[in-house]
């Protein structure tokens, strides 16, 4: 299936831990994104990569570090997790300036 | 700074009622506009998009939206909603290179 897939779908972890979320797209897109959706459903862009290069880096704590090994992958690593990091994280991709396709989301719960 | 406003936070309608969800953006230049839908527990799916041309855009599932440049608006409409339209609806705008800004979303609840 052609899609944006992210793993894991659910992630429960303790404060202070380090965790990663992986994202892969097989749509041939050149741009990938990470969005955070909070408990009020507000969607905020965190990062955007185009051809493996970081082009958007919103005001996100340094504990969040994206890594793009190639155009088809954009992983998100989070250090020293805090309670406020609990949210749903969506990966998305697009081809140049066309619409974005979203992954299924990763529900992160920090306890 | 670019922003997208959705003034209706929660809309409750009976089946067969008509729907209009408001969306306004703040940007004077060229803008691409989108409406996404998020069904409960699912990811965002594209309903429709406007890039250029006819300002009345038709999307999937009977939805349409009208781009009115003078009002900076891109309202979503559907003549007759169904229970299955219950979802969260997000308006989004792309201005500048690949940055898409989302509105705060409108929760639509359709009562059978």
Short mmCIF file of C-alpha atoms in Angstrom, two decimals:
data_model
loop_
_atom_site.label_atom_id
_atom_site.label_comp_id
_atom_site.label_asym_id
_atom_site.label_seq_id
_atom_site.Cartn_x
_atom_site.Cartn_y
_atom_site.Cartn_z
CA UNK A 1 0.00 0.00 0.00
CA UNK A 2 1.19 3.50 -0.77
CA UNK A 3 1.06 5.52 2.39
CA UNK A 4 2.71 7.41 5.16
CA UNK A 5 3.37 4.97 7.96
CA UNK A 6 4.61 5.75 11.42
CA UNK A 7 5.51 3.54 14.33
CA UNK A 8 4.64 2.95 17.02
CA UNK A 9 0.95 3.80 17.07
CA UNK A 10 0.90 4.05 20.85
CA UNK A 11 3.77 4.89 23.17
CA UNK A 12 3.55 5.03 26.95
CA UNK A 13 6.70 5.98 28.79
CA UNK A 14 7.94 7.52 32.01
CA UNK A 15 9.17 11.05 32.47
CA UNK A 16 12.85 11.46 31.75
CA UNK A 17 13.04 8.67 29.20
CA UNK A 18 14.26 9.04 25.63
CA UNK A 19 12.08 7.73 22.82
CA UNK A 20 11.91 7.72 19.03
CA UNK A 21 9.05 7.71 16.55
CA UNK A 22 9.70 6.50 13.04
CA UNK A 23 8.06 7.65 9.84
CA UNK A 24 8.32 6.33 6.32
CA UNK A 25 6.57 7.31 3.11
CA UNK A 26 6.53 5.39 -0.15
CA UNK A 27 4.74 8.06 -2.17
CA UNK A 28 7.89 9.46 -3.76
CA UNK A 29 7.41 12.77 -1.96
CA UNK A 30 10.30 15.14 -1.41
CA UNK A 31 9.05 16.88 1.73
CA UNK A 32 8.22 15.43 5.13
CA UNK A 33 6.79 16.99 8.27
CA UNK A 34 6.17 16.39 11.94
CA UNK A 35 3.05 17.88 13.53
CA UNK A 36 1.96 17.81 17.16
CA UNK A 37 -1.75 17.61 18.00
CA UNK A 38 -2.57 18.51 21.57
CA UNK A 39 -5.53 17.45 23.70
CA UNK A 40 -7.64 20.24 22.22
CA UNK A 41 -6.94 18.92 18.70
CA UNK A 42 -4.78 21.90 17.83
CA UNK A 43 -2.27 20.98 15.11
CA UNK A 44 1.08 22.69 15.15
CA UNK A 45 3.95 22.10 12.77
CA UNK A 46 7.22 21.16 14.42
CA UNK A 47 9.63 20.39 11.59
CA UNK A 48 9.77 20.13 7.84
CA UNK A 49 12.43 18.48 5.72
CA UNK A 50 12.88 18.82 1.99
CA UNK A 51 15.22 16.33 0.32
CA UNK A 52 16.76 15.49 3.71
CA UNK A 53 17.39 19.13 4.57
CA UNK A 54 15.72 20.91 7.45
CA UNK A 55 13.65 23.83 6.16
CA UNK A 56 11.19 24.52 8.95
CA UNK A 57 12.06 24.39 12.61
CA UNK A 58 9.37 25.95 14.72
CA UNK A 59 9.85 26.90 18.35
CA UNK A 60 10.31 23.38 19.61
CA UNK A 61 12.47 22.47 22.62
CA UNK A 62 15.95 21.19 21.83
CA UNK A 63 14.90 17.88 23.37
CA UNK A 64 13.16 17.17 20.05
CA UNK A 65 15.53 16.21 17.27
CA UNK A 66 14.39 15.13 13.82
CA UNK A 67 16.56 12.94 11.67
CA UNK A 68 16.12 12.27 7.97
CA UNK A 69 18.41 9.50 6.72
CA UNK A 70 16.87 9.73 3.26
CA UNK A 71 13.93 11.37 1.46
CA UNK A 72 11.56 8.58 2.45
CA UNK A 73 12.21 8.67 6.18
CA UNK A 74 11.87 11.28 8.90
CA UNK A 75 12.30 10.09 12.46
CA UNK A 76 11.64 12.06 15.62
CA UNK A 77 13.77 11.55 18.69
CA UNK A 78 12.71 13.01 22.01
CA UNK A 79 15.07 13.28 24.98
CA UNK A 80 14.12 13.66 28.63
CA UNK A 81 10.41 13.31 28.08
CA UNK A 82 8.11 15.58 30.07
CA UNK A 83 4.43 15.31 30.96
CA UNK A 84 3.65 18.17 28.56
CA UNK A 85 4.99 16.15 25.65
CA UNK A 86 1.93 13.92 25.82
CA UNK A 87 0.10 14.41 22.53
CA UNK A 88 -0.54 12.78 19.20
CA UNK A 89 2.34 13.21 16.78
CA UNK A 90 1.58 13.10 13.08
CA UNK A 91 4.05 12.57 10.31
CA UNK A 92 3.11 13.87 6.86
CA UNK A 93 4.63 14.16 3.42
CA UNK A 94 4.03 16.12 0.25
CA UNK A 95 5.47 16.61 -3.19
CA UNK A 96 6.72 20.16 -3.46
CA UNK A 97 3.72 22.41 -2.85
CA UNK A 98 0.92 19.90 -3.21
CA UNK A 99 -1.29 18.74 -0.36
CA UNK A 100 0.14 16.82 2.58
CA UNK A 101 -0.65 13.18 3.26
CA UNK A 102 -0.74 12.21 6.90
CA UNK A 103 0.26 9.11 8.78
CA UNK A 104 -1.99 7.42 11.33
CA UNK A 105 -0.43 9.26 14.25
CA UNK A 106 1.48 8.19 17.34
CA UNK A 107 -0.27 8.73 20.65
CA UNK A 108 2.47 9.50 23.16
CA UNK A 109 1.59 9.34 26.85
CA UNK A 110 4.18 10.40 29.37
CA UNK A 111 3.51 9.25 32.93
CA UNK B 1 2.48 36.07 10.88
CA UNK B 2 0.32 33.74 8.91
CA UNK B 3 -2.75 32.45 10.75
CA UNK B 4 -5.91 30.50 10.04
CA UNK B 5 -9.09 31.07 12.04
CA UNK B 6 -12.03 28.76 12.42
CA UNK B 7 -14.70 30.50 14.43
CA UNK B 8 -17.04 27.54 14.90
CA UNK B 9 -15.50 25.30 17.53
CA UNK B 10 -18.37 22.88 17.94
CA UNK B 11 -21.32 22.49 15.60
CA UNK B 12 -24.27 20.20 16.22
CA UNK B 13 -26.65 19.44 13.37
CA UNK B 14 -29.43 17.01 12.63
CA UNK B 15 -29.09 14.70 9.66
CA UNK B 16 -30.08 16.34 6.36
CA UNK B 17 -29.32 19.81 7.67
CA UNK B 18 -27.05 22.05 5.63
CA UNK B 19 -23.54 22.75 6.81
CA UNK B 20 -21.28 25.76 6.52
CA UNK B 21 -18.02 25.98 8.45
CA UNK B 22 -16.14 29.23 8.43
CA UNK B 23 -12.45 29.63 7.69
CA UNK B 24 -10.47 32.85 7.42
CA UNK B 25 -6.77 33.26 6.79
CA UNK B 26 -4.48 36.21 7.25
CA UNK B 27 -2.05 36.57 4.39
CA UNK B 28 -2.07 38.97 1.48
CA UNK B 29 -0.05 37.00 -1.01
CA UNK B 30 -0.61 33.83 -2.99
CA UNK B 31 -2.16 31.17 -0.81
CA UNK B 32 -3.10 27.52 -1.24
CA UNK B 33 -6.06 26.44 0.87
CA UNK B 34 -7.15 23.05 2.17
CA UNK B 35 -9.86 21.39 4.19
CA UNK B 36 -8.99 18.21 6.02
CA UNK B 37 -11.27 15.88 7.97
CA UNK B 38 -10.29 13.78 10.97
CA UNK B 39 -12.72 11.02 11.90
CA UNK B 40 -12.60 9.85 15.52
CA UNK B 41 -9.34 8.09 16.24
CA UNK B 42 -8.06 8.47 12.71
CA UNK B 43 -5.56 10.55 10.79
CA UNK B 44 -6.25 13.63 8.71
CA UNK B 45 -7.61 13.12 5.23
CA UNK B 46 -7.87 15.72 2.51
CA UNK B 47 -11.42 16.80 1.63
CA UNK B 48 -10.59 19.40 -0.96
CA UNK B 49 -8.02 21.99 -1.97
CA UNK B 50 -7.78 25.30 -3.77
CA UNK B 51 -4.68 26.34 -5.68
CA UNK B 52 -6.00 28.56 -8.44
CA UNK B 53 -8.81 28.85 -11.01
CA UNK B 54 -12.48 28.38 -10.20
CA UNK B 55 -12.98 29.65 -6.63
CA UNK B 56 -15.73 27.09 -6.04
CA UNK B 57 -14.00 23.82 -5.30
CA UNK B 58 -15.71 20.47 -5.08
CA UNK B 59 -14.26 17.74 -2.94
CA UNK B 60 -15.06 14.24 -1.82
CA UNK B 61 -18.22 13.09 -0.05
CA UNK B 62 -20.33 15.98 -1.37
CA UNK B 63 -18.30 18.75 0.25
CA UNK B 64 -17.46 22.00 -1.47
CA UNK B 65 -15.70 25.21 -0.50
CA UNK B 66 -15.64 28.71 -1.90
CA UNK B 67 -12.54 30.88 -1.98
CA UNK B 68 -13.45 34.55 -1.58
CA UNK B 69 -10.24 36.50 -1.90
CA UNK B 70 -11.74 39.83 -0.82
CA UNK B 71 -12.89 38.28 2.45
CA UNK B 72 -9.82 36.08 2.98
CA UNK B 73 -12.25 33.22 3.43
CA UNK B 74 -12.53 29.60 2.40
CA UNK B 75 -15.76 28.29 3.92
CA UNK B 76 -16.70 24.64 3.73
CA UNK B 77 -20.24 23.64 2.78
CA UNK B 78 -22.37 20.55 2.39
CA UNK B 79 -26.07 20.74 1.45
CA UNK B 80 -27.16 17.75 3.53
CA UNK B 81 -25.04 16.17 6.26
CA UNK B 82 -25.09 12.55 7.34
CA UNK B 83 -24.33 10.93 10.66
CA UNK B 84 -21.11 9.61 9.12
CA UNK B 85 -19.89 13.21 8.68
CA UNK B 86 -19.35 13.43 12.44
CA UNK B 87 -15.69 14.39 12.69
CA UNK B 88 -13.23 17.21 13.30
CA UNK B 89 -12.69 19.54 10.33
CA UNK B 90 -9.52 21.53 9.81
CA UNK B 91 -8.91 24.39 7.48
CA UNK B 92 -5.30 24.95 6.42
CA UNK B 93 -3.33 27.43 4.38
CA UNK B 94 0.02 27.21 2.67
CA UNK B 95 1.90 30.44 2.17
CA UNK B 96 5.54 30.56 1.43
CA UNK B 97 7.68 27.58 0.87
CA UNK B 98 5.99 24.46 2.16
CA UNK B 99 4.73 25.80 5.46
CA UNK B 100 1.14 24.76 6.10
CA UNK B 101 -0.72 26.39 8.99
CA UNK B 102 -3.82 24.74 10.40
CA UNK B 103 -6.84 26.31 12.06
CA UNK B 104 -7.94 25.16 15.49
CA UNK B 105 -10.51 22.79 14.04
CA UNK B 106 -14.30 22.52 14.19
CA UNK B 107 -15.92 19.55 15.79
CA UNK B 108 -19.04 18.55 13.86
CA UNK B 109 -21.57 16.34 15.56
CA UNK B 110 -24.44 15.05 13.43
CA UNK B 111 -27.44 13.70 15.28
CA UNK B 112 -29.41 10.93 13.58
#
